[in-house]
Structure formats: C-alpha cells, structure tokens
PDB file of C-alpha atoms and ligand atoms in Angstrom:
ATOM      1  CA  UNK A   1      17.413  13.655  15.891  1.00 65.00           C
ATOM      2  CA  UNK A   2      17.193  12.357  19.396  1.00 75.00           C
ATOM      3  CA  UNK A   3      17.945  15.161  21.880  1.00 93.00           C
ATOM      4  CA  UNK A   4      19.463  12.755  24.483  1.00 95.00           C
ATOM      5  CA  UNK A   5      21.993  10.128  24.623  1.00 96.00           C
ATOM      6  CA  UNK A   6      21.596   7.361  26.902  1.00 95.00           C
ATOM      7  CA  UNK A   7      24.526   6.143  28.961  1.00 96.00           C
ATOM      8  CA  UNK A   8      23.932   3.302  31.651  1.00 96.00           C
ATOM      9  CA  UNK A   9      20.371   4.393  31.865  1.00 95.00           C
ATOM     10  CA  UNK A  10      21.078   8.132  32.246  1.00 97.00           C
ATOM     11  CA  UNK A  11      19.717  10.546  29.539  1.00 96.00           C
ATOM     12  CA  UNK A  12      22.485  12.975  28.676  1.00 97.00           C
ATOM     13  CA  UNK A  13      21.248  16.019  26.790  1.00 97.00           C
ATOM     14  CA  UNK A  14      23.173  16.686  23.551  1.00 97.00           C
ATOM     15  CA  UNK A  15      24.344  20.149  24.638  1.00 97.00           C
ATOM     16  CA  UNK A  16      27.467  21.776  24.015  1.00 97.00           C
ATOM     17  CA  UNK A  17      29.210  23.954  26.705  1.00 98.00           C
ATOM     18  CA  UNK A  18      27.946  27.113  24.933  1.00 98.00           C
ATOM     19  CA  UNK A  19      24.390  25.777  24.711  1.00 98.00           C
ATOM     20  CA  UNK A  20      24.626  24.730  28.418  1.00 98.00           C
ATOM     21  CA  UNK A  21      25.533  28.306  29.425  1.00 98.00           C
ATOM     22  CA  UNK A  22      22.870  29.768  27.359  1.00 98.00           C
ATOM     23  CA  UNK A  23      20.278  27.555  28.957  1.00 98.00           C
ATOM     24  CA  UNK A  24      21.520  28.663  32.420  1.00 98.00           C
ATOM     25  CA  UNK A  25      21.511  32.200  31.434  1.00 98.00           C
ATOM     26  CA  UNK A  26      17.778  31.908  30.350  1.00 98.00           C
ATOM     27  CA  UNK A  27      17.095  30.292  33.653  1.00 98.00           C
ATOM     28  CA  UNK A  28      18.470  33.373  35.528  1.00 98.00           C
ATOM     29  CA  UNK A  29      16.476  35.686  33.467  1.00 97.00           C
ATOM     30  CA  UNK A  30      13.265  33.682  34.010  1.00 97.00           C
ATOM     31  CA  UNK A  31      13.375  34.238  37.666  1.00 91.00           C
ATOM     32  CA  UNK A  32      11.921  30.755  38.429  1.00 94.00           C
ATOM     33  CA  UNK A  33      10.302  29.839  41.700  1.00 92.00           C
ATOM     34  CA  UNK A  34      12.396  26.696  42.169  1.00 97.00           C
ATOM     35  CA  UNK A  35      16.174  26.399  42.305  1.00 98.00           C
ATOM     36  CA  UNK A  36      17.510  24.836  39.215  1.00 98.00           C
ATOM     37  CA  UNK A  37      20.028  22.109  39.950  1.00 98.00           C
ATOM     38  CA  UNK A  38      22.900  21.463  37.536  1.00 98.00           C
ATOM     39  CA  UNK A  39      24.597  18.293  37.905  1.00 98.00           C
ATOM     40  CA  UNK A  40      27.898  17.564  35.808  1.00 98.00           C
ATOM     41  CA  UNK A  41      27.668  13.659  35.722  1.00 98.00           C
ATOM     42  CA  UNK A  42      31.100  11.898  35.410  1.00 96.00           C
ATOM     43  CA  UNK A  43      31.665   8.286  35.055  1.00 95.00           C
ATOM     44  CA  UNK A  44      32.162   7.840  38.909  1.00 95.00           C
ATOM     45  CA  UNK A  45      28.601   9.268  39.530  1.00 96.00           C
ATOM     46  CA  UNK A  46      27.195   7.110  36.570  1.00 97.00           C
ATOM     47  CA  UNK A  47      28.603   4.022  38.080  1.00 96.00           C
ATOM     48  CA  UNK A  48      27.430   5.074  41.687  1.00 96.00           C
ATOM     49  CA  UNK A  49      23.848   5.592  40.406  1.00 95.00           C
ATOM     50  CA  UNK A  50      23.651   1.827  39.374  1.00 95.00           C
ATOM     51  CA  UNK A  51      23.595   0.942  43.020  1.00 95.00           C
ATOM     52  CA  UNK A  52      22.445   3.982  44.776  1.00 97.00           C
ATOM     53  CA  UNK A  53      18.874   4.740  44.029  1.00 97.00           C
ATOM     54  CA  UNK A  54      18.893   7.884  46.058  1.00 98.00           C
ATOM     55  CA  UNK A  55      21.695   9.445  43.999  1.00 98.00           C
ATOM     56  CA  UNK A  56      19.842   8.171  40.815  1.00 97.00           C
ATOM     57  CA  UNK A  57      16.747  10.191  41.896  1.00 98.00           C
ATOM     58  CA  UNK A  58      18.813  13.252  42.499  1.00 98.00           C
ATOM     59  CA  UNK A  59      20.007  13.128  39.072  1.00 98.00           C
ATOM     60  CA  UNK A  60      16.440  12.421  37.676  1.00 97.00           C
ATOM     61  CA  UNK A  61      15.286  15.465  39.416  1.00 97.00           C
ATOM     62  CA  UNK A  62      18.073  17.940  38.260  1.00 98.00           C
ATOM     63  CA  UNK A  63      17.082  20.824  36.033  1.00 98.00           C
ATOM     64  CA  UNK A  64      20.029  19.940  33.782  1.00 98.00           C
ATOM     65  CA  UNK A  65      22.692  17.356  33.579  1.00 98.00           C
ATOM     66  CA  UNK A  66      25.834  17.566  31.549  1.00 98.00           C
ATOM     67  CA  UNK A  67      28.304  14.934  30.371  1.00 97.00           C
ATOM     68  CA  UNK A  68      31.362  15.405  32.570  1.00 96.00           C
ATOM     69  CA  UNK A  69      34.291  13.738  31.087  1.00 91.00           C
ATOM     70  CA  UNK A  70      35.560  12.175  27.703  1.00 92.00           C
ATOM     71  CA  UNK A  71      34.417   8.691  29.155  1.00 93.00           C
ATOM     72  CA  UNK A  72      30.789   9.633  28.993  1.00 96.00           C
ATOM     73  CA  UNK A  73      31.051  11.108  25.486  1.00 96.00           C
ATOM     74  CA  UNK A  74      33.219   8.242  24.079  1.00 95.00           C
ATOM     75  CA  UNK A  75      30.805   5.631  25.354  1.00 95.00           C
ATOM     76  CA  UNK A  76      27.879   7.737  23.764  1.00 95.00           C
ATOM     77  CA  UNK A  77      29.601   7.938  20.481  1.00 94.00           C
ATOM     78  CA  UNK A  78      30.625   4.326  20.320  1.00 94.00           C
ATOM     79  CA  UNK A  79      26.954   3.462  20.926  1.00 91.00           C
ATOM     80  CA  UNK A  80      25.812   5.965  18.170  1.00 89.00           C
ATOM     81  CA  UNK A  81      24.665   8.599  20.742  1.00 90.00           C
ATOM     82  CA  UNK A  82      26.753  11.447  19.486  1.00 88.00           C
ATOM     83  CA  UNK A  83      27.109  13.588  22.393  1.00 96.00           C
ATOM     84  CA  UNK A  84      28.830  16.767  20.999  1.00 95.00           C
ATOM     85  CA  UNK A  85      31.370  17.285  23.720  1.00 95.00           C
ATOM     86  CA  UNK A  86      32.170  17.037  27.296  1.00 95.00           C
ATOM     87  CA  UNK A  87      30.788  19.722  29.547  1.00 97.00           C
ATOM     88  CA  UNK A  88      32.804  19.651  32.769  1.00 96.00           C
ATOM     89  CA  UNK A  89      32.087  21.645  36.013  1.00 97.00           C
ATOM     90  CA  UNK A  90      35.310  23.608  35.744  1.00 96.00           C
ATOM     91  CA  UNK A  91      34.638  24.686  32.090  1.00 96.00           C
ATOM     92  CA  UNK A  92      30.966  25.543  32.888  1.00 98.00           C
ATOM     93  CA  UNK A  93      32.082  27.546  35.891  1.00 98.00           C
ATOM     94  CA  UNK A  94      34.488  29.562  33.864  1.00 98.00           C
ATOM     95  CA  UNK A  95      31.818  30.349  31.278  1.00 98.00           C
ATOM     96  CA  UNK A  96      29.380  31.305  34.043  1.00 98.00           C
ATOM     97  CA  UNK A  97      31.959  33.728  35.615  1.00 98.00           C
ATOM     98  CA  UNK A  98      32.605  35.219  32.142  1.00 98.00           C
ATOM     99  CA  UNK A  99      28.917  35.583  31.431  1.00 98.00           C
ATOM    100  CA  UNK A 100      28.284  36.707  35.021  1.00 98.00           C
ATOM    101  CA  UNK A 101      30.688  39.437  34.679  1.00 98.00           C
ATOM    102  CA  UNK A 102      28.940  40.818  31.565  1.00 98.00           C
ATOM    103  CA  UNK A 103      25.524  40.372  32.968  1.00 98.00           C
ATOM    104  CA  UNK A 104      26.263  41.278  36.548  1.00 98.00           C
ATOM    105  CA  UNK A 105      25.125  38.146  38.051  1.00 98.00           C
ATOM    106  CA  UNK A 106      25.555  37.311  41.718  1.00 98.00           C
ATOM    107  CA  UNK A 107      27.455  34.382  43.122  1.00 98.00           C
ATOM    108  CA  UNK A 108      27.858  32.632  46.545  1.00 98.00           C
ATOM    109  CA  UNK A 109      30.950  30.344  46.771  1.00 98.00           C
ATOM    110  CA  UNK A 110      30.643  27.527  49.026  1.00 98.00           C
ATOM    111  CA  UNK A 111      33.563  24.965  49.616  1.00 98.00           C
ATOM    112  CA  UNK A 112      37.195  24.156  49.354  1.00 98.00           C
ATOM    113  CA  UNK A 113      39.495  24.670  52.393  1.00 98.00           C
ATOM    114  CA  UNK A 114      39.331  28.158  54.247  1.00 98.00           C
ATOM    115  CA  UNK A 115      42.371  29.616  52.666  1.00 98.00           C
ATOM    116  CA  UNK A 116      41.485  28.563  49.150  1.00 98.00           C
ATOM    117  CA  UNK A 117      37.898  29.770  49.524  1.00 98.00           C
ATOM    118  CA  UNK A 118      39.224  33.311  50.558  1.00 98.00           C
ATOM    119  CA  UNK A 119      41.942  33.178  47.866  1.00 98.00           C
ATOM    120  CA  UNK A 120      39.392  32.239  45.109  1.00 98.00           C
ATOM    121  CA  UNK A 121      37.145  35.020  45.873  1.00 98.00           C
ATOM    122  CA  UNK A 122      40.081  37.486  45.619  1.00 98.00           C
ATOM    123  CA  UNK A 123      41.091  35.882  42.252  1.00 98.00           C
ATOM    124  CA  UNK A 124      37.549  36.035  40.990  1.00 98.00           C
ATOM    125  CA  UNK A 125      36.954  39.494  42.214  1.00 98.00           C
ATOM    126  CA  UNK A 126      39.973  40.717  40.365  1.00 98.00           C
ATOM    127  CA  UNK A 127      39.342  38.981  37.092  1.00 98.00           C
ATOM    128  CA  UNK A 128      35.662  39.371  36.909  1.00 98.00           C
ATOM    129  CA  UNK A 129      35.106  42.796  38.644  1.00 98.00           C
ATOM    130  CA  UNK A 130      31.459  43.229  37.319  1.00 98.00           C
ATOM    131  CA  UNK A 131      30.088  40.191  38.760  1.00 98.00           C
ATOM    132  CA  UNK A 132      28.801  40.427  42.321  1.00 98.00           C
ATOM    133  CA  UNK A 133      30.265  38.018  45.291  1.00 98.00           C
ATOM    134  CA  UNK A 134      27.474  38.016  47.645  1.00 98.00           C
ATOM    135  CA  UNK A 135      29.153  35.678  50.092  1.00 98.00           C
ATOM    136  CA  UNK A 136      31.384  32.790  50.603  1.00 98.00           C
ATOM    137  CA  UNK A 137      32.095  29.903  53.062  1.00 98.00           C
ATOM    138  CA  UNK A 138      34.702  27.299  53.154  1.00 98.00           C
ATOM    139  CA  UNK A 139      33.619  23.566  52.792  1.00 98.00           C
ATOM    140  CA  UNK A 140      35.099  22.189  56.064  1.00 98.00           C
ATOM    141  CA  UNK A 141      32.117  23.300  58.385  1.00 98.00           C
ATOM    142  CA  UNK A 142      30.829  21.543  61.476  1.00 97.00           C
ATOM    143  CA  UNK A 143      27.396  20.129  61.348  1.00 96.00           C
ATOM    144  CA  UNK A 144      26.491  22.724  63.848  1.00 97.00           C
ATOM    145  CA  UNK A 145      27.384  25.544  61.651  1.00 98.00           C
ATOM    146  CA  UNK A 146      25.349  24.212  58.734  1.00 98.00           C
ATOM    147  CA  UNK A 147      22.117  25.874  59.525  1.00 98.00           C
ATOM    148  CA  UNK A 148      23.600  29.228  59.666  1.00 98.00           C
ATOM    149  CA  UNK A 149      25.312  28.724  56.308  1.00 98.00           C
ATOM    150  CA  UNK A 150      22.077  27.745  54.638  1.00 98.00           C
ATOM    151  CA  UNK A 151      20.331  30.630  56.316  1.00 98.00           C
ATOM    152  CA  UNK A 152      22.930  33.094  55.080  1.00 98.00           C
ATOM    153  CA  UNK A 153      22.766  31.812  51.524  1.00 98.00           C
ATOM    154  CA  UNK A 154      18.909  31.815  51.689  1.00 98.00           C
ATOM    155  CA  UNK A 155      18.964  35.455  52.680  1.00 98.00           C
ATOM    156  CA  UNK A 156      21.455  36.536  50.280  1.00 98.00           C
ATOM    157  CA  UNK A 157      19.425  34.868  47.216  1.00 98.00           C
ATOM    158  CA  UNK A 158      22.473  34.550  44.709  1.00 98.00           C
ATOM    159  CA  UNK A 159      21.786  33.940  41.226  1.00 98.00           C
ATOM    160  CA  UNK A 160      24.360  31.134  41.162  1.00 98.00           C
ATOM    161  CA  UNK A 161      25.246  29.063  44.215  1.00 98.00           C
ATOM    162  CA  UNK A 162      28.660  27.377  43.424  1.00 98.00           C
ATOM    163  CA  UNK A 163      29.381  24.379  45.668  1.00 98.00           C
ATOM    164  CA  UNK A 164      32.810  22.775  45.833  1.00 98.00           C
ATOM    165  CA  UNK A 165      32.353  20.069  48.398  1.00 98.00           C
ATOM    166  CA  UNK A 166      33.340  17.095  46.172  1.00 96.00           C
ATOM    167  CA  UNK A 167      31.056  14.913  44.306  1.00 95.00           C
ATOM    168  CA  UNK A 168      28.599  13.364  45.042  1.00 96.00           C
ATOM    169  CA  UNK A 169      28.333  15.082  48.411  1.00 97.00           C
ATOM    170  CA  UNK A 170      27.821  18.441  46.702  1.00 98.00           C
ATOM    171  CA  UNK A 171      24.950  17.147  44.672  1.00 98.00           C
ATOM    172  CA  UNK A 172      23.311  15.556  47.787  1.00 98.00           C
ATOM    173  CA  UNK A 173      23.719  18.732  49.703  1.00 98.00           C
ATOM    174  CA  UNK A 174      22.223  20.896  47.182  1.00 98.00           C
ATOM    175  CA  UNK A 175      19.347  18.580  46.812  1.00 98.00           C
ATOM    176  CA  UNK A 176      18.660  18.344  50.406  1.00 98.00           C
ATOM    177  CA  UNK A 177      18.538  22.001  51.014  1.00 98.00           C
ATOM    178  CA  UNK A 178      17.165  23.044  47.668  1.00 97.00           C
ATOM    179  CA  UNK A 179      13.982  24.688  49.094  1.00 97.00           C
ATOM    180  CA  UNK A 180      16.058  26.799  51.594  1.00 98.00           C
ATOM    181  CA  UNK A 181      18.839  28.022  49.463  1.00 98.00           C
ATOM    182  CA  UNK A 182      16.847  30.662  47.353  1.00 98.00           C
ATOM    183  CA  UNK A 183      19.394  30.455  44.668  1.00 98.00           C
ATOM    184  CA  UNK A 184      18.390  30.478  40.977  1.00 98.00           C
ATOM    185  CA  UNK A 185      20.957  27.914  39.935  1.00 98.00           C
ATOM    186  CA  UNK A 186      23.074  25.736  42.018  1.00 98.00           C
ATOM    187  CA  UNK A 187      26.053  23.636  40.693  1.00 98.00           C
ATOM    188  CA  UNK A 188      28.506  21.352  42.274  1.00 98.00           C
ATOM    189  CA  UNK A 189      31.987  22.093  40.736  1.00 98.00           C
ATOM    190  CA  UNK A 190      34.323  19.504  42.312  1.00 94.00           C
ATOM    191  CA  UNK A 191      37.802  20.764  42.761  1.00 95.00           C
ATOM    192  CA  UNK A 192      37.405  23.690  40.487  1.00 97.00           C
ATOM    193  CA  UNK A 193      37.859  26.368  43.267  1.00 98.00           C
ATOM    194  CA  UNK A 194      41.214  24.697  43.969  1.00 97.00           C
ATOM    195  CA  UNK A 195      42.178  25.275  40.368  1.00 96.00           C
ATOM    196  CA  UNK A 196      41.059  28.786  40.058  1.00 98.00           C
ATOM    197  CA  UNK A 197      42.680  29.763  43.267  1.00 98.00           C
ATOM    198  CA  UNK A 198      45.938  28.150  42.027  1.00 96.00           C
ATOM    199  CA  UNK A 199      46.205  25.602  44.618  1.00 95.00           C
ATOM    200  CA  UNK A 200      46.008  22.856  41.802  1.00 92.00           C
ATOM    201  CA  UNK A 201      47.247  23.380  38.291  1.00 91.00           C
ATOM    202  CA  UNK A 202      44.828  23.825  35.532  1.00 90.00           C
ATOM    203  CA  UNK A 203      45.005  21.347  32.831  1.00 91.00           C
ATOM    204  CA  UNK A 204      46.706  23.015  29.667  1.00 93.00           C
ATOM    205  CA  UNK A 205      44.560  23.398  26.584  1.00 91.00           C
ATOM    206  CA  UNK A 206      46.798  21.267  24.705  1.00 94.00           C
ATOM    207  CA  UNK A 207      46.162  18.240  27.042  1.00 92.00           C
ATOM    208  CA  UNK A 208      42.472  18.944  27.005  1.00 89.00           C
ATOM    209  CA  UNK A 209      42.290  18.871  23.209  1.00 90.00           C
ATOM    210  CA  UNK A 210      43.819  15.423  23.239  1.00 90.00           C
ATOM    211  CA  UNK A 211      41.252  14.329  25.675  1.00 87.00           C
ATOM    212  CA  UNK A 212      43.975  13.671  28.328  1.00 90.00           C
ATOM    213  CA  UNK A 213      42.655  15.827  31.146  1.00 87.00           C
ATOM    214  CA  UNK A 214      42.251  12.643  33.279  1.00 86.00           C
ATOM    215  CA  UNK A 215      45.926  11.795  32.754  1.00 89.00           C
ATOM    216  CA  UNK A 216      47.084  15.397  33.611  1.00 91.00           C
ATOM    217  CA  UNK A 217      44.996  15.186  36.760  1.00 86.00           C
ATOM    218  CA  UNK A 218      46.473  11.867  37.707  1.00 88.00           C
ATOM    219  CA  UNK A 219      50.089  13.252  37.160  1.00 88.00           C
ATOM    220  CA  UNK A 220      49.135  16.262  39.230  1.00 88.00           C
ATOM    221  CA  UNK A 221      47.466  14.325  41.988  1.00 86.00           C
ATOM    222  CA  UNK A 222      48.884  10.816  41.955  1.00 87.00           C
ATOM    223  CA  UNK A 223      46.725  10.080  45.052  1.00 86.00           C
ATOM    224  CA  UNK A 224      43.765  10.005  42.610  1.00 82.00           C
ATOM    225  CA  UNK A 225      44.795   6.811  41.085  1.00 82.00           C
ATOM    226  CA  UNK A 226      42.506   4.543  42.964  1.00 82.00           C
ATOM    227  CA  UNK A 227      39.650   6.821  42.019  1.00 82.00           C
ATOM    228  CA  UNK A 228      40.731   6.659  38.344  1.00 82.00           C
ATOM    229  CA  UNK A 229      40.563   2.778  38.235  1.00 86.00           C
ATOM    230  CA  UNK A 230      36.856   3.244  37.940  1.00 89.00           C
ATOM    231  CA  UNK A 231      37.261   4.587  34.338  1.00 89.00           C
ATOM    232  CA  UNK A 232      38.149   1.263  32.493  1.00 91.00           C
ATOM    233  CA  UNK A 233      35.520  -0.466  34.538  1.00 92.00           C
ATOM    234  CA  UNK A 234      33.065   2.150  33.535  1.00 94.00           C
ATOM    235  CA  UNK A 235      33.960   1.829  29.863  1.00 93.00           C
ATOM    236  CA  UNK A 236      33.524  -1.902  29.893  1.00 93.00           C
ATOM    237  CA  UNK A 237      30.213  -1.849  31.758  1.00 94.00           C
ATOM    238  CA  UNK A 238      28.766   1.055  29.781  1.00 94.00           C
ATOM    239  CA  UNK A 239      29.605  -0.419  26.437  1.00 94.00           C
ATOM    240  CA  UNK A 240      27.845  -3.815  27.410  1.00 93.00           C
ATOM    241  CA  UNK A 241      24.982  -2.078  29.222  1.00 93.00           C
ATOM    242  CA  UNK A 242      21.446  -2.949  28.002  1.00 88.00           C
ATOM    243  CA  UNK A 243      19.821   0.368  27.460  1.00 86.00           C
ATOM    244  CA  UNK A 244      15.912   0.392  28.003  1.00 75.00           C
ATOM    245  CA  UNK A 245      13.699   2.835  26.431  1.00 59.00           C
TER     246      UNK A 245
HETATM  247  N1  UDP B   1      35.962  19.809  50.091  1.00 59.14           N
HETATM  248  C1  UDP B   1      35.200  20.586  50.894  1.00 59.14           C
HETATM  249  N2  UDP B   1      34.820  19.911  52.089  1.00 59.14           N
HETATM  250  C2  UDP B   1      34.758  18.586  52.327  1.00 59.14           C
HETATM  251  C3  UDP B   1      35.502  17.744  51.327  1.00 59.14           C
HETATM  252  C4  UDP B   1      36.021  18.402  50.260  1.00 59.14           C
HETATM  253  O1  UDP B   1      35.108  21.612  50.821  1.00 59.14           O
HETATM  254  O2  UDP B   1      34.234  18.256  53.325  1.00 59.14           O
HETATM  255  C5  UDP B   1      36.406  20.291  48.852  1.00 59.14           C
HETATM  256  C6  UDP B   1      37.996  20.117  48.704  1.00 59.14           C
HETATM  257  O3  UDP B   1      38.770  20.977  49.244  1.00 59.14           O
HETATM  258  C7  UDP B   1      38.095  20.395  47.205  1.00 59.14           C
HETATM  259  C8  UDP B   1      36.576  19.962  46.562  1.00 59.14           C
HETATM  260  O4  UDP B   1      35.822  19.822  47.716  1.00 59.14           O
HETATM  261  O5  UDP B   1      38.186  21.796  46.770  1.00 59.14           O
HETATM  262  C9  UDP B   1      36.722  18.340  46.011  1.00 59.14           C
HETATM  263  O6  UDP B   1      37.677  18.252  45.103  1.00 59.14           O
HETATM  264  P1  UDP B   1      37.753  17.091  44.194  1.00 59.14           P
HETATM  265  O7  UDP B   1      38.800  17.424  43.172  1.00 59.14           O
HETATM  266  O8  UDP B   1      38.138  15.850  45.010  1.00 59.14           O
HETATM  267  O9  UDP B   1      36.421  16.948  43.479  1.00 59.14           O
HETATM  268  P2  UDP B   1      35.583  15.733  43.079  1.00 59.14           P
HETATM  269  O10 UDP B   1      36.260  15.221  41.769  1.00 59.14           O
HETATM  270  O11 UDP B   1      35.567  14.758  44.208  1.00 59.14           O
HETATM  271  O12 UDP B   1      34.175  16.433  42.781  1.00 59.14           O
END
C-alpha cells in the first residue's frame, strides 16, 4: 500500500494521530542534530502553496507533515488516497503534552497574546506537572526583540518548541531560524494555546466526531467566515487537480 496520499501536489503520509506522536517520540529519543519541523497542513496552506513556491519548499523540507482538517482527508478519500484521519495541531499538541508528562520532555511556548501565554503555561503546569516548561514568550514581540527570543530558545534547548504565531507565519518563522533554535522538534499550533488557556472554547468531541470542527469554530469566531470561504474553493480545486507522480 502507498505510504502517502497526494493532495494538490503535496504528499501526505498516511499516519494516524497516535502514529504521528510515536514518530515524534522517537525523534526526541534519537537526539538528532537538526531540528525536526512538524507542519500541520490545512486547506488554506495547501492552496497558498500552489502560488507560493517559498512556502511550498518549507513544506517539502519539513521532517513531517500532517493532514490538518477534514477537507484534506475527504479529498484524499474521494480520490482513493485513504488518509486514515485528520491530525490537527491542537490534537497533536495535547498528545505531546500527555506523553511529555510521562516522559518528562521539556517545552518552550512561543506565541499568543501576553496574558494567554502566561495563563497557558499555568494551566499546562498544573495539568501536566511532570513535563518541564523551560520558558515562554508571547507572540506579539517587536522585530528588535526577536534576536533575544531566538537566543533564549537556543540556549534552553527544549525538546519541543511550540509556536502559536498563526499559520503560515509560524511555519516560516521556524524554518528561518531552524539552525539557531536548538530544539529537537518545532511545531506551529495555530490558535491552540488560546483554547488550552480557555480564551477560545474547545470544540466538543461530539462536533469533532461529526467532522464539524470547522462549523463550531465559525460559530465561536464568526470573524473567521472570510477565511473559511477557502474551504469550498479548496474542495473543488483539489478534486479536479491533476496529480503528477
Ligand atoms: N498570534 C501571535 N502573534 C501574532 C499573530 C497571532 O502570537 O503576531 C497568535 C494569536 O494570538 C493566536 C495564534 O497566533 O493565538 C493564531 O491563532 P489562529 O486561530 O488565527 O491560528 P491559525 O489558524 O491562523 O493558524
């Protein structure tokens, strides 16, 4: 069986969420020299890649990509690709925190607004007392502060650098500073810190099971409607896309 399913020219590995976390756990244990960049690729990023070759090469260079959202999974299935399930940044982060708590991994949390960044570290510290929070910084820093943040992360050498700066800015940021960050793994997690901190409501499991996460987010944050217009456009283009080999 093919290990990948191709959607709009991007090869998505057929990994479940659990398998994804297993791979990441191995990466941490292997102590690799290079940062392992995980990118959760959603329909917006997939569409953006069609026109933006720099973003496309960031995805091609990633250690691992995941199918972020039911849109990618459905298109894959309709085209016979059979991606097993969606692997979102939020779900991956929760599993990493859970495993990190068992295996005593160290984390650095970059991103979200200052209050949320502080709050999220309190919440995570309480819920997962055995993982190590090496440091944190909010995501609204000035250009002039950037070098210091990179230096701090680089000197702390976290197992996992969690970047909540919004996509695809987080992905570009990680890629740009990859060689200086000294993290084993870096992952962009979109608005996940907002959810863990309680600023934004988490999608209830019943909605997730019905694959209606996108609708729940739209109801919670109606300002996202413009962004979500891309979903039907993505579906049509991706289904008609002529995949090369
Ligand atoms: N954010 C940030 N710095 C910025 C812009 C955004 O830290 O300059 C944070 C924002 O507070 C939020 C996250 O990035 O926590 C983006 O959330 P969103 O749900 O928009 O994620 P996306 O789906 O765009 O990846």
